[in-house]
Amino acid sequence: GGAQHFIGTAYLAKWFYPERFADLDPNAIHQRYLTGFQGLDFNLATEGAFVYP
């Protein structure tokens, strides 16, 4: 729940409908949320996975 709910929705949309959401980048959305809105200095690409398909 909460404000981060849209991140999970983006990942699920990409997994279940990859053709329909070809231009959607859940990792970029997640990274922007962490750095821009949470103020965290955290790199998703190098620090590990939050989701596993």
JSON list of C-alpha atoms in Angstrom, two decimals:
[
{"chain": "A", "resi": 1, "resn": "GLY", "atom": "CA", "xyz": [0.00, 0.00, 0.00]},
{"chain": "A", "resi": 2, "resn": "GLY", "atom": "CA", "xyz": [0.91, 3.61, 0.27]},
{"chain": "A", "resi": 3, "resn": "ALA", "atom": "CA", "xyz": [2.57, 5.79, -2.31]},
{"chain": "A", "resi": 4, "resn": "GLN", "atom": "CA", "xyz": [4.89, 3.04, -3.54]},
{"chain": "A", "resi": 5, "resn": "HIS", "atom": "CA", "xyz": [1.96, 0.87, -4.72]},
{"chain": "A", "resi": 6, "resn": "PHE", "atom": "CA", "xyz": [2.39, 2.08, -8.30]},
{"chain": "A", "resi": 7, "resn": "ILE", "atom": "CA", "xyz": [5.88, 0.56, -8.44]},
{"chain": "A", "resi": 8, "resn": "GLY", "atom": "CA", "xyz": [4.56, -2.96, -7.88]},
{"chain": "A", "resi": 9, "resn": "THR", "atom": "CA", "xyz": [1.81, -2.35, -10.40]},
{"chain": "A", "resi": 10, "resn": "ALA", "atom": "CA", "xyz": [4.40, -1.30, -12.99]},
{"chain": "A", "resi": 11, "resn": "TYR", "atom": "CA", "xyz": [6.44, -4.48, -12.43]},
{"chain": "A", "resi": 12, "resn": "LEU", "atom": "CA", "xyz": [3.35, -6.70, -12.67]},
{"chain": "A", "resi": 13, "resn": "ALA", "atom": "CA", "xyz": [2.14, -4.97, -15.84]},
{"chain": "A", "resi": 14, "resn": "LYS", "atom": "CA", "xyz": [5.53, -5.50, -17.48]},
{"chain": "A", "resi": 15, "resn": "TRP", "atom": "CA", "xyz": [5.69, -9.18, -16.45]},
{"chain": "A", "resi": 16, "resn": "PHE", "atom": "CA", "xyz": [2.15, -10.12, -17.46]},
{"chain": "A", "resi": 17, "resn": "TYR", "atom": "CA", "xyz": [1.82, -7.97, -20.59]},
{"chain": "A", "resi": 18, "resn": "PRO", "atom": "CA", "xyz": [5.35, -7.31, -21.92]},
{"chain": "A", "resi": 19, "resn": "GLU", "atom": "CA", "xyz": [4.18, -6.52, -25.46]},
{"chain": "A", "resi": 20, "resn": "ARG", "atom": "CA", "xyz": [1.54, -4.06, -24.32]},
{"chain": "A", "resi": 21, "resn": "PHE", "atom": "CA", "xyz": [3.93, -2.30, -21.94]},
{"chain": "A", "resi": 22, "resn": "ALA", "atom": "CA", "xyz": [7.08, -2.49, -24.05]},
{"chain": "A", "resi": 23, "resn": "ASP", "atom": "CA", "xyz": [7.89, 1.16, -23.36]},
{"chain": "A", "resi": 24, "resn": "LEU", "atom": "CA", "xyz": [7.38, 0.84, -19.58]},
{"chain": "A", "resi": 25, "resn": "ASP", "atom": "CA", "xyz": [10.56, 0.67, -17.46]},
{"chain": "A", "resi": 26, "resn": "PRO", "atom": "CA", "xyz": [9.66, -0.36, -13.90]},
{"chain": "A", "resi": 27, "resn": "ASN", "atom": "CA", "xyz": [13.30, -0.19, -12.79]},
{"chain": "A", "resi": 28, "resn": "ALA", "atom": "CA", "xyz": [13.57, 3.44, -13.88]},
{"chain": "A", "resi": 29, "resn": "ILE", "atom": "CA", "xyz": [10.30, 4.29, -12.12]},
{"chain": "A", "resi": 30, "resn": "HIS", "atom": "CA", "xyz": [11.47, 2.53, -8.97]},
{"chain": "A", "resi": 31, "resn": "GLN", "atom": "CA", "xyz": [14.87, 4.27, -9.06]},
{"chain": "A", "resi": 32, "resn": "ARG", "atom": "CA", "xyz": [13.28, 7.68, -9.51]},
{"chain": "A", "resi": 33, "resn": "TYR", "atom": "CA", "xyz": [10.95, 7.02, -6.58]},
{"chain": "A", "resi": 34, "resn": "LEU", "atom": "CA", "xyz": [13.84, 6.03, -4.32]},
{"chain": "A", "resi": 35, "resn": "THR", "atom": "CA", "xyz": [16.11, 8.94, -5.23]},
{"chain": "A", "resi": 36, "resn": "GLY", "atom": "CA", "xyz": [13.64, 11.68, -6.08]},
{"chain": "A", "resi": 37, "resn": "PHE", "atom": "CA", "xyz": [10.87, 11.10, -3.58]},
{"chain": "A", "resi": 38, "resn": "GLN", "atom": "CA", "xyz": [12.50, 9.14, -0.76]},
{"chain": "A", "resi": 39, "resn": "GLY", "atom": "CA", "xyz": [15.81, 11.01, -0.90]},
{"chain": "A", "resi": 40, "resn": "LEU", "atom": "CA", "xyz": [17.82, 7.78, -0.82]},
{"chain": "A", "resi": 41, "resn": "ASP", "atom": "CA", "xyz": [21.26, 7.35, -2.34]},
{"chain": "A", "resi": 42, "resn": "PHE", "atom": "CA", "xyz": [20.59, 3.81, -3.54]},
{"chain": "A", "resi": 43, "resn": "ASN", "atom": "CA", "xyz": [21.33, 2.29, -6.93]},
{"chain": "A", "resi": 44, "resn": "LEU", "atom": "CA", "xyz": [18.94, -0.53, -7.84]},
{"chain": "A", "resi": 45, "resn": "ALA", "atom": "CA", "xyz": [21.23, -1.75, -10.61]},
{"chain": "A", "resi": 46, "resn": "THR", "atom": "CA", "xyz": [24.19, -2.38, -8.31]},
{"chain": "A", "resi": 47, "resn": "GLU", "atom": "CA", "xyz": [22.67, -2.96, -4.88]},
{"chain": "A", "resi": 48, "resn": "GLY", "atom": "CA", "xyz": [20.39, -5.87, -5.65]},
{"chain": "A", "resi": 49, "resn": "ALA", "atom": "CA", "xyz": [16.91, -6.83, -6.70]},
{"chain": "A", "resi": 50, "resn": "PHE", "atom": "CA", "xyz": [13.69, -5.83, -4.99]},
{"chain": "A", "resi": 51, "resn": "VAL", "atom": "CA", "xyz": [11.58, -8.11, -7.14]},
{"chain": "A", "resi": 52, "resn": "TYR", "atom": "CA", "xyz": [12.06, -11.51, -8.70]},
{"chain": "A", "resi": 53, "resn": "PRO", "atom": "CA", "xyz": [9.89, -12.60, -11.63]}
]
